[in-house]
Short mmCIF file of C-alpha atoms and ligand atoms in Angstrom, two decimals:
data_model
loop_
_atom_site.label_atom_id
_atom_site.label_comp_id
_atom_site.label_asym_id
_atom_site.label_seq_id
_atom_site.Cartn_x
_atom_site.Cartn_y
_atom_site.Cartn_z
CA UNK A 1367 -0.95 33.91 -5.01
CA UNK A 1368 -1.16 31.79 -8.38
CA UNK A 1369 -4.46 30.56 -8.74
CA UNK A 1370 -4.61 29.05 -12.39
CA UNK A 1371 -1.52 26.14 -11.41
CA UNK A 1372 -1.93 23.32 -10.14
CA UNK A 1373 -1.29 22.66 -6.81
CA UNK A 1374 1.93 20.88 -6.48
CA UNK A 1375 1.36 19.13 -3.14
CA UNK A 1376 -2.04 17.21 -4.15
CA UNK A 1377 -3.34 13.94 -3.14
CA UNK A 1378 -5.32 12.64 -6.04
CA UNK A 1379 -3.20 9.51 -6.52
CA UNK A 1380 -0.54 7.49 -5.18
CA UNK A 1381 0.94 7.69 -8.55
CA UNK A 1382 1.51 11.14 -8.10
CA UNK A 1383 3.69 11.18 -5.33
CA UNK A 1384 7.21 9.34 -5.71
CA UNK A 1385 8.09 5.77 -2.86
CA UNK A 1386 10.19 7.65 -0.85
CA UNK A 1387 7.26 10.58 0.11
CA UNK A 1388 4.63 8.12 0.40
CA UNK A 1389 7.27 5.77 2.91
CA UNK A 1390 7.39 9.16 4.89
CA UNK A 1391 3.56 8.99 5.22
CA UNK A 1392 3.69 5.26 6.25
CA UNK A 1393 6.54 6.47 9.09
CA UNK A 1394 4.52 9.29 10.71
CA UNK A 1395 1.27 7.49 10.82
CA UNK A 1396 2.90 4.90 12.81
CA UNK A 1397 4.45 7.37 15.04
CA UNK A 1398 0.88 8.70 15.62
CA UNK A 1399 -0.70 5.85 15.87
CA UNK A 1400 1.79 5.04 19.09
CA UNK A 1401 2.42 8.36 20.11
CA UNK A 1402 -1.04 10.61 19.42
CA UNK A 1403 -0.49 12.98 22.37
CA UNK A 1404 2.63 14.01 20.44
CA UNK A 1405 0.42 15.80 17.32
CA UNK A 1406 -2.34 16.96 19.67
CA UNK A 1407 -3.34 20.16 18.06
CA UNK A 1408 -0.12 20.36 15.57
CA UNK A 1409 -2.43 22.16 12.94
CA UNK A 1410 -3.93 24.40 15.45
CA UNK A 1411 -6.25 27.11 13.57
CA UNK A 1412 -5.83 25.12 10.25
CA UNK A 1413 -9.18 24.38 8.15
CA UNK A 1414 -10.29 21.67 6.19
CA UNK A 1415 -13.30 21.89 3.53
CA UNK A 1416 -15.09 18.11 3.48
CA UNK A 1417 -16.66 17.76 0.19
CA UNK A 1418 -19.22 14.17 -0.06
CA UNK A 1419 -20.93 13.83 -3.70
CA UNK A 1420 -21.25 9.94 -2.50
CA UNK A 1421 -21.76 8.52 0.87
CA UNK A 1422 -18.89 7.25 3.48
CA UNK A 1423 -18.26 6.02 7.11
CA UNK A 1424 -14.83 5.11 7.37
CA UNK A 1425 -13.23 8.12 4.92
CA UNK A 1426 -15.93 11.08 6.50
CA UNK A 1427 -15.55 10.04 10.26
CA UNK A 1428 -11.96 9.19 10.54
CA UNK A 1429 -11.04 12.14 8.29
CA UNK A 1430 -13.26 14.21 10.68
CA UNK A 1431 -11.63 13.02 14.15
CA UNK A 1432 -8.06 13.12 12.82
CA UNK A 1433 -8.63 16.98 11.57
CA UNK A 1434 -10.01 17.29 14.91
CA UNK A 1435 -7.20 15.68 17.13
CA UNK A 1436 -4.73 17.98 15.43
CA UNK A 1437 -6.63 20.95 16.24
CA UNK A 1438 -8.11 21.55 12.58
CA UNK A 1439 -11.43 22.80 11.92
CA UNK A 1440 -13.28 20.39 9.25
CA UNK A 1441 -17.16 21.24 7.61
CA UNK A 1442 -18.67 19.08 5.95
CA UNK A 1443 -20.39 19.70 2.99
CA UNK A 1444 -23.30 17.30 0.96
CA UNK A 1445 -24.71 17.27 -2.69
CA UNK A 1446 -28.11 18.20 -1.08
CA UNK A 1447 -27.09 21.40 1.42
CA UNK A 1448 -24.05 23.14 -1.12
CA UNK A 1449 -24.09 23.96 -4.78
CA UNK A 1450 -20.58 21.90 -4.57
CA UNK A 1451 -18.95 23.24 -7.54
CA UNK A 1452 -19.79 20.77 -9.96
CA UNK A 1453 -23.62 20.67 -11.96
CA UNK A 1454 -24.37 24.18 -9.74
CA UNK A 1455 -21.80 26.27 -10.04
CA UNK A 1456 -18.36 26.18 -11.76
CA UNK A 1457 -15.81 24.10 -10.47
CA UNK A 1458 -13.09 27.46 -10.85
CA UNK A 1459 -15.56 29.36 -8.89
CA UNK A 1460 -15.73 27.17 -6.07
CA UNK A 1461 -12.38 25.97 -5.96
CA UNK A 1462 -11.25 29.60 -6.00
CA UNK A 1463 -13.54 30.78 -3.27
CA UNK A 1464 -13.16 27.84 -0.80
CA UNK A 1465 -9.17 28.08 -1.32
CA UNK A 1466 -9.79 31.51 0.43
CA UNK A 1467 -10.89 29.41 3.11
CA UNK A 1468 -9.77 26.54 4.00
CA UNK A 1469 -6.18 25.04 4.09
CA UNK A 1470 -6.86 21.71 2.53
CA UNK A 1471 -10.11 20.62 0.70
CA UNK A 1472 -11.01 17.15 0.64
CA UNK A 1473 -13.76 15.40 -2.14
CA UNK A 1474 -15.62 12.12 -2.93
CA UNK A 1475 -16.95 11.80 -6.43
CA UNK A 1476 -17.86 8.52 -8.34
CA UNK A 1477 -21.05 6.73 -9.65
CA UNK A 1478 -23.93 7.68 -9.03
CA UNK A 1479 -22.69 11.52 -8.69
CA UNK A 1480 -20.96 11.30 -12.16
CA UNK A 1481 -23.33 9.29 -14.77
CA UNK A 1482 -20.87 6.20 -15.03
CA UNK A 1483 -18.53 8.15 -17.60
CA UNK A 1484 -15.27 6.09 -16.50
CA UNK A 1485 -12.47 9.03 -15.10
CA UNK A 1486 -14.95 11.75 -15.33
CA UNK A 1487 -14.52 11.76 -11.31
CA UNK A 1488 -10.77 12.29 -11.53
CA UNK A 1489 -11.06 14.69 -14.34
CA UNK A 1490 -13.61 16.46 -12.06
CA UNK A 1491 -10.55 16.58 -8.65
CA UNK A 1492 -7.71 17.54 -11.22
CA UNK A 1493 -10.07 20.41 -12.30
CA UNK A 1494 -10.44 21.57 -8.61
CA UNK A 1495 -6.57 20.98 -8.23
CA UNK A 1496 -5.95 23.31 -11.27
CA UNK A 1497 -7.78 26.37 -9.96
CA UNK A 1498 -7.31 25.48 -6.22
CA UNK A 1499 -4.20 27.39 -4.14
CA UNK A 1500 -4.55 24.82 -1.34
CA UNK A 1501 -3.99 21.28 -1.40
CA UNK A 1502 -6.50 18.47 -2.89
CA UNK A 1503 -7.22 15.29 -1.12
CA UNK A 1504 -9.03 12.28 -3.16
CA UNK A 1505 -11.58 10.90 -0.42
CA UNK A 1506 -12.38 8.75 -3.58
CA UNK A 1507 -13.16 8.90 -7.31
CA UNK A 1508 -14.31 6.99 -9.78
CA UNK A 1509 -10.51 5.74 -10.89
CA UNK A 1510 -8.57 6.19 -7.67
CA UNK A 1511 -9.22 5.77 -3.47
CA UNK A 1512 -5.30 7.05 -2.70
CA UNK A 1513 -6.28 7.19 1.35
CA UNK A 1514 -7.34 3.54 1.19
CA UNK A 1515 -4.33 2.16 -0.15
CA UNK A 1516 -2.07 4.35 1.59
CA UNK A 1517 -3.67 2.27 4.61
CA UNK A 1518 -4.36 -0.60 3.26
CA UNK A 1519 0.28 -0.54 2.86
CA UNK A 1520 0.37 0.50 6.34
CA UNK A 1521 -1.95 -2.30 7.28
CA UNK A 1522 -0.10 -5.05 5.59
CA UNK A 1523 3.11 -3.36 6.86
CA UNK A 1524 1.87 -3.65 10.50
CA UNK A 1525 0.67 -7.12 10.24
CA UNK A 1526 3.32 -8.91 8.55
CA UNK A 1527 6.64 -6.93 9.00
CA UNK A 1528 7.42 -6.16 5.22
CA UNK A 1529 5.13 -6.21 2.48
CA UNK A 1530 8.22 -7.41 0.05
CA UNK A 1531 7.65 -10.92 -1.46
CA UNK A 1532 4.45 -11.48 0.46
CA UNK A 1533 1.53 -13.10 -2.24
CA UNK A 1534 -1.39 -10.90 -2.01
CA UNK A 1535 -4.24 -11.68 -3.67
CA UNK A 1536 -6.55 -8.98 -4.84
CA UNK A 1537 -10.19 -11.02 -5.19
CA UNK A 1538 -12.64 -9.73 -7.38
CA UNK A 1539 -16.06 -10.94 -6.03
CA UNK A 1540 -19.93 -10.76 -7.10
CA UNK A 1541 -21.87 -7.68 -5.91
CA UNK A 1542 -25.71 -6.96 -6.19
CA UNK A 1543 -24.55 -3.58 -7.85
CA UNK A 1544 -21.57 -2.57 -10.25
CA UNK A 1545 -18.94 -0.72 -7.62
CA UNK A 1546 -16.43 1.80 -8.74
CA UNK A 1547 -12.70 0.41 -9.79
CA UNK A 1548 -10.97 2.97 -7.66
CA UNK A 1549 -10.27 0.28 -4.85
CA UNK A 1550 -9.28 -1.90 -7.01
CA UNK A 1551 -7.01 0.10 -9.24
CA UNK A 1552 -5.40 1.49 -6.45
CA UNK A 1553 -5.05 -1.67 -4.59
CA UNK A 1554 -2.71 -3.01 -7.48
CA UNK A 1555 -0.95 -0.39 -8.07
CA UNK A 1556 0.20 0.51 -4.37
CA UNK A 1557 0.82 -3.10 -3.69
CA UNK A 1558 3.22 -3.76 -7.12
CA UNK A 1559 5.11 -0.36 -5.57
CA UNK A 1560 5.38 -2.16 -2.60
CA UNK A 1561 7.48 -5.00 -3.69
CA UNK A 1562 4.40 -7.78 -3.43
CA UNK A 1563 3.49 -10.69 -5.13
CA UNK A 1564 0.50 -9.37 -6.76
CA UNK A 1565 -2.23 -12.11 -8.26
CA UNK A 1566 -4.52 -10.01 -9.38
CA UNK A 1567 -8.01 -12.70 -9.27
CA UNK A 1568 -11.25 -12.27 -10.96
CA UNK A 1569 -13.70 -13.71 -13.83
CA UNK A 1570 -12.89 -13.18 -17.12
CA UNK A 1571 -14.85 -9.52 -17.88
CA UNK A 1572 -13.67 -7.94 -15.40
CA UNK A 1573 -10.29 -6.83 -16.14
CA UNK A 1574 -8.53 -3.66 -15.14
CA UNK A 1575 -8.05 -0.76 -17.28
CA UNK A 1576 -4.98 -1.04 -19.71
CA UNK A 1577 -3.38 2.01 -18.17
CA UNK A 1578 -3.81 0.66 -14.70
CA UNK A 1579 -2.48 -2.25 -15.28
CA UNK A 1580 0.36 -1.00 -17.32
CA UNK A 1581 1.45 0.95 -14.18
CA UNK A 1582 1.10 -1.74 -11.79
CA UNK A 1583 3.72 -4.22 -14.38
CA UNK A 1584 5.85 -1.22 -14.07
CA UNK A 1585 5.62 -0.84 -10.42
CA UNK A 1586 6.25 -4.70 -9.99
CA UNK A 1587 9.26 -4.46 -12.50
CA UNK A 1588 11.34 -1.31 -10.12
CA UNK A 1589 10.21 -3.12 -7.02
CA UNK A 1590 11.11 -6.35 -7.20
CA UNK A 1591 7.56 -7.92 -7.35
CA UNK A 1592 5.27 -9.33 -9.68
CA UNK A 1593 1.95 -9.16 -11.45
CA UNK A 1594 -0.21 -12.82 -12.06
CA UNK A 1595 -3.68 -12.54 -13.40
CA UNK A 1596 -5.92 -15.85 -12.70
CA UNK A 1597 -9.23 -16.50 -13.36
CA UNK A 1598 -9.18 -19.54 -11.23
CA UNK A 1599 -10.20 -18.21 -7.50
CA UNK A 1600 -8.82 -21.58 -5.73
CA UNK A 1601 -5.47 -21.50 -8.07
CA UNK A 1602 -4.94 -17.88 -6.70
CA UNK A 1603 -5.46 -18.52 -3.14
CA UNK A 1604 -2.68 -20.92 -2.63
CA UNK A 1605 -0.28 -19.92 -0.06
CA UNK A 1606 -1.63 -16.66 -0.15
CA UNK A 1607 -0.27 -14.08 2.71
CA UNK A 1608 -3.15 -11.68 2.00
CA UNK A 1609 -6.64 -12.08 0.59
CA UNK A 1610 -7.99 -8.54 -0.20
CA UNK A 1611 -11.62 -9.12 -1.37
CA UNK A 1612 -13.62 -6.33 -3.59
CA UNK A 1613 -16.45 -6.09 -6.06
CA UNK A 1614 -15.91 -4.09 -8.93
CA UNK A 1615 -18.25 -3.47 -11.87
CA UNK A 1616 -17.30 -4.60 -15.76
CA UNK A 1617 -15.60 -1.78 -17.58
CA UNK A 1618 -16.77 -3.11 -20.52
CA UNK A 1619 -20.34 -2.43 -19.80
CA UNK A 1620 -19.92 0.67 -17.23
CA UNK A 1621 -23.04 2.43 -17.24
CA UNK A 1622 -25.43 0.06 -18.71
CA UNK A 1623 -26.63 -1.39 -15.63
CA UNK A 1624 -28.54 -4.92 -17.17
CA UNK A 1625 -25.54 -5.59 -19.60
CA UNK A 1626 -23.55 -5.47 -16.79
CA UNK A 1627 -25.37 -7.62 -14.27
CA UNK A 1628 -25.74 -10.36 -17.16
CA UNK A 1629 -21.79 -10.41 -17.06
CA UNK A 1630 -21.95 -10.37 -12.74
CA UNK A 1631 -24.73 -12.68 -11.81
CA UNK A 1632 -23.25 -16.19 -13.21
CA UNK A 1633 -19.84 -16.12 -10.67
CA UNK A 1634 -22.72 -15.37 -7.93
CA UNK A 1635 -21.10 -18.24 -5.68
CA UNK A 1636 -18.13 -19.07 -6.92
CA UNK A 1637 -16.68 -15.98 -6.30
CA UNK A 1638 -17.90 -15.50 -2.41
CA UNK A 1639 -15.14 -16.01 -0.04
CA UNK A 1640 -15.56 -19.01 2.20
CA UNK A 1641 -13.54 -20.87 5.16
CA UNK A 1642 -12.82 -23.29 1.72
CA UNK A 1643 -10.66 -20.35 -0.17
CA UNK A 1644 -9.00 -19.59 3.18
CA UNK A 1645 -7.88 -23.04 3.84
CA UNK A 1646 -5.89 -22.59 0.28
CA UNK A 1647 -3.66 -19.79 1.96
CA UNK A 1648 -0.96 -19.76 4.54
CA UNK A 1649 -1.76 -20.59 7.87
CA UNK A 1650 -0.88 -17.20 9.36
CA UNK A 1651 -2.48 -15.43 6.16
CA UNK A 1652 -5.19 -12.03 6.95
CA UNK A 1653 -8.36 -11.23 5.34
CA UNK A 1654 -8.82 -7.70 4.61
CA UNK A 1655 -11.77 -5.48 2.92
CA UNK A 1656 -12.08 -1.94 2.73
CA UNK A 1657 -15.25 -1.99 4.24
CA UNK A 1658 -18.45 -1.58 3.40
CA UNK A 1659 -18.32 -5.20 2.75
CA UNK A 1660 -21.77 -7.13 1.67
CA UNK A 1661 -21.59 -10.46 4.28
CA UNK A 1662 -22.48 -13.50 2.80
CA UNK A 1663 -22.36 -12.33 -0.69
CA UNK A 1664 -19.12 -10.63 -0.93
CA UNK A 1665 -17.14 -12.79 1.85
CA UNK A 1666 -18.93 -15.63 4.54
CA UNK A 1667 -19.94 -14.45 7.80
CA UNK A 1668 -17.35 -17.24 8.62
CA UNK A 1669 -14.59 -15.41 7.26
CA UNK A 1670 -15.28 -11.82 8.23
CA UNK A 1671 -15.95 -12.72 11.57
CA UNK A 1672 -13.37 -15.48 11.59
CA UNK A 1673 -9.66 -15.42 12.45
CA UNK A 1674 -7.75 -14.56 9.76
CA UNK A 1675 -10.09 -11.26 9.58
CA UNK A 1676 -8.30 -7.71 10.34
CA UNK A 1677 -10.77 -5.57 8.25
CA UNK A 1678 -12.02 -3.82 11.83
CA UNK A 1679 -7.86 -3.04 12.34
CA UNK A 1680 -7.87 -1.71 8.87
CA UNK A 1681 -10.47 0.03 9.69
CA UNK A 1682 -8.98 1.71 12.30
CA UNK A 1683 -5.77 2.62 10.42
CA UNK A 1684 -7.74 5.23 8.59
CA UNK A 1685 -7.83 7.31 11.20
CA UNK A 1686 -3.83 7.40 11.66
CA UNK A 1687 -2.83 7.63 7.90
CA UNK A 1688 -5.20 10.72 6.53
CA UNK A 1689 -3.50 12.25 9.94
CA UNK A 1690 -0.24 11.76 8.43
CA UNK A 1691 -1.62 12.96 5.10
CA UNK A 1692 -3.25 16.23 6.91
CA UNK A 1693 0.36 16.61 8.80
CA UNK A 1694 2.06 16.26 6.05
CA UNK A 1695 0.74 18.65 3.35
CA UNK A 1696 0.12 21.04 5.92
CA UNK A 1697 2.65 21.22 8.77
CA UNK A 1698 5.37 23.16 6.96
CA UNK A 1699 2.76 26.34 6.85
CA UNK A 1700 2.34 26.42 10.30
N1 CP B 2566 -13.47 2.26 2.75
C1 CP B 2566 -14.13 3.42 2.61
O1 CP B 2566 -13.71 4.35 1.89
O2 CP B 2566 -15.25 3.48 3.38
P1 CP B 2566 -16.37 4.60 3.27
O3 CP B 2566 -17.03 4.45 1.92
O4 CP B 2566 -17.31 4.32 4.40
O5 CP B 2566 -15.72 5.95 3.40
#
């Protein structure tokens, strides 16, 4: 068995995989999601090693159920109970051993658990992914969350038909603390692959990196869609189809905590979505978040709870796209 390569069926990023693998992903989840009793146990005896350096709900728990429903056995392993490969022991070590284990291994990592050194949380998965023999899964890093937009496609696919020529609008907004730019990054570039109109909205400071951004004009260019950039939250909103709100932290102060908030605290209110911003977009138009969402300081209580809102049926979608991910990278071994 090699163990030095790296593992050629990874998820670390959408950017690894080509459109027409990740449409195949978008294809079974919806078969699952209307036909479960058709996967029931599918991965019978298979094993999957849950590694959480940060906390999560939504990625942990629907992660967990899905591996269950298709008769998988997940652990679940914390910074505090598991030398986890990383400041304990070495990352070949671990990734070695548990690919003796398990089928798939699964792992969170960004700020706090790596000291706000921008990619060091993806350089930390690829180095897993070199010395591992089983397959990878990003539950989230510091650059990428690959499970979230996976969904968050599927999501906008489900809701409006196509996501070709619809205006999304990816809304940076104020946040008591700095949050990672995986959400973010990977929110643009799944949704420029995906033929949308991307207006990518946020204060000036707060721009993606170059390399991101690069890939997303790219994406936009083969698909068909575009890439805006507005610092003018009511200009963006107009006619919007899709409002996807999320904080992210300045890359041009990551890691210095009171620099940063000095660049954060003056959009405070401007940048809090309100039944005023929603009123911009289409009348049919959806709210989404990828949850957990601050109320009242990230997005009204108003808007959550209010009608445009599907962040609870995004929610839910998690659970029926890491199945298709799980299915996917591990069905042909059965
Ligand atoms: N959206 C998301 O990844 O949620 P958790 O942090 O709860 O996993």
């Amino acid at each position: 068995m090699p163990t030095t390569s790296e593992h050629e069926r990874n998820f670390i990023s959408t950017r690894d995989w080509n459109k027409a693998d990740l449409d195949r992903l978008l294809n079974l989840a919806k078969d699952m999601k209307q036909n479960p009793s058709k996967y029931r146990n599918a991965l019978d005896g298979k094993s999957l090693c849950m590694f959480f350096y940060n906390p999560s709900t939504r990625t942990r728990n629907s992660t967990e159920i899905a591996a269950y429903q298709l008769g998988m056995h997940p652990t679940f392993n914390s910074i505090k109970d598991s030398w986890v490969g990383y400041n304990s022991e070495s990352i070949k070590d671990t990734a070695i051993v548990l690919s003796r284990y398990f089928d798939a291994i699964g792992i969170r990592i960004f700020p706090v658990a790596v000291d706000w050194k921008y990619k060091e949380g993806n350089r930390i998965l690829r180095e897993f992914a070199k010395w591992s023999t089983v397959p990878i899964i990003n539950f989230e890093d510091d650059q990428y969350h690959p499970l979230q937009a996976l969904n968050d496609i599927f999501t906008i696919k489900e809701k409006k038909e196509k996501s070709e020529g619809k205006k999304i609008v990816i809304s940076w907004a104020y946040h008591p603390k700095p949050l990672p730019l995986s959400v973010p990054n990977s929110t643009v570039l799944a949704t420029t692959l995906y033929g949308m109109d991307v207006t990518l909205a946020h204060p000036k400071n707060f721009e993606l990196d170059d390399e991101i951004m690069l890939a997303a004009k790219n994406n936009a260019k083969k698909s068909g869609g575009t890439l805006t950039i507005s610092h003018d939250i009511e200009e963006a909103y107009q006619d919007a189809d899709v409002i996807y709100a999320k904080s992210w932290g300045s890359i041009q102060q990551y890691g210095k905590p009171k620099e940063e908030k000095a660049l954060r605290t003056p959009y405070r209110d401007e940048w809090c979505v309100s039944e005023k911003h929603m009123a911009l977009t289409k009348p049919d138009s959806v709210f989404m978040h990828c949850l957990p969402i601050r109320r009242n300081i990230v997005a009204k209580d108003e808007v959550v709870d209010g009608k445009h809102s599907i962040v609870y049926d995004q929610a839910e979608n998690r659970l029926y796209t890491v199945k298709a991910l799980l299915y996917d990278l591990l069905s042909s071994t059965m």
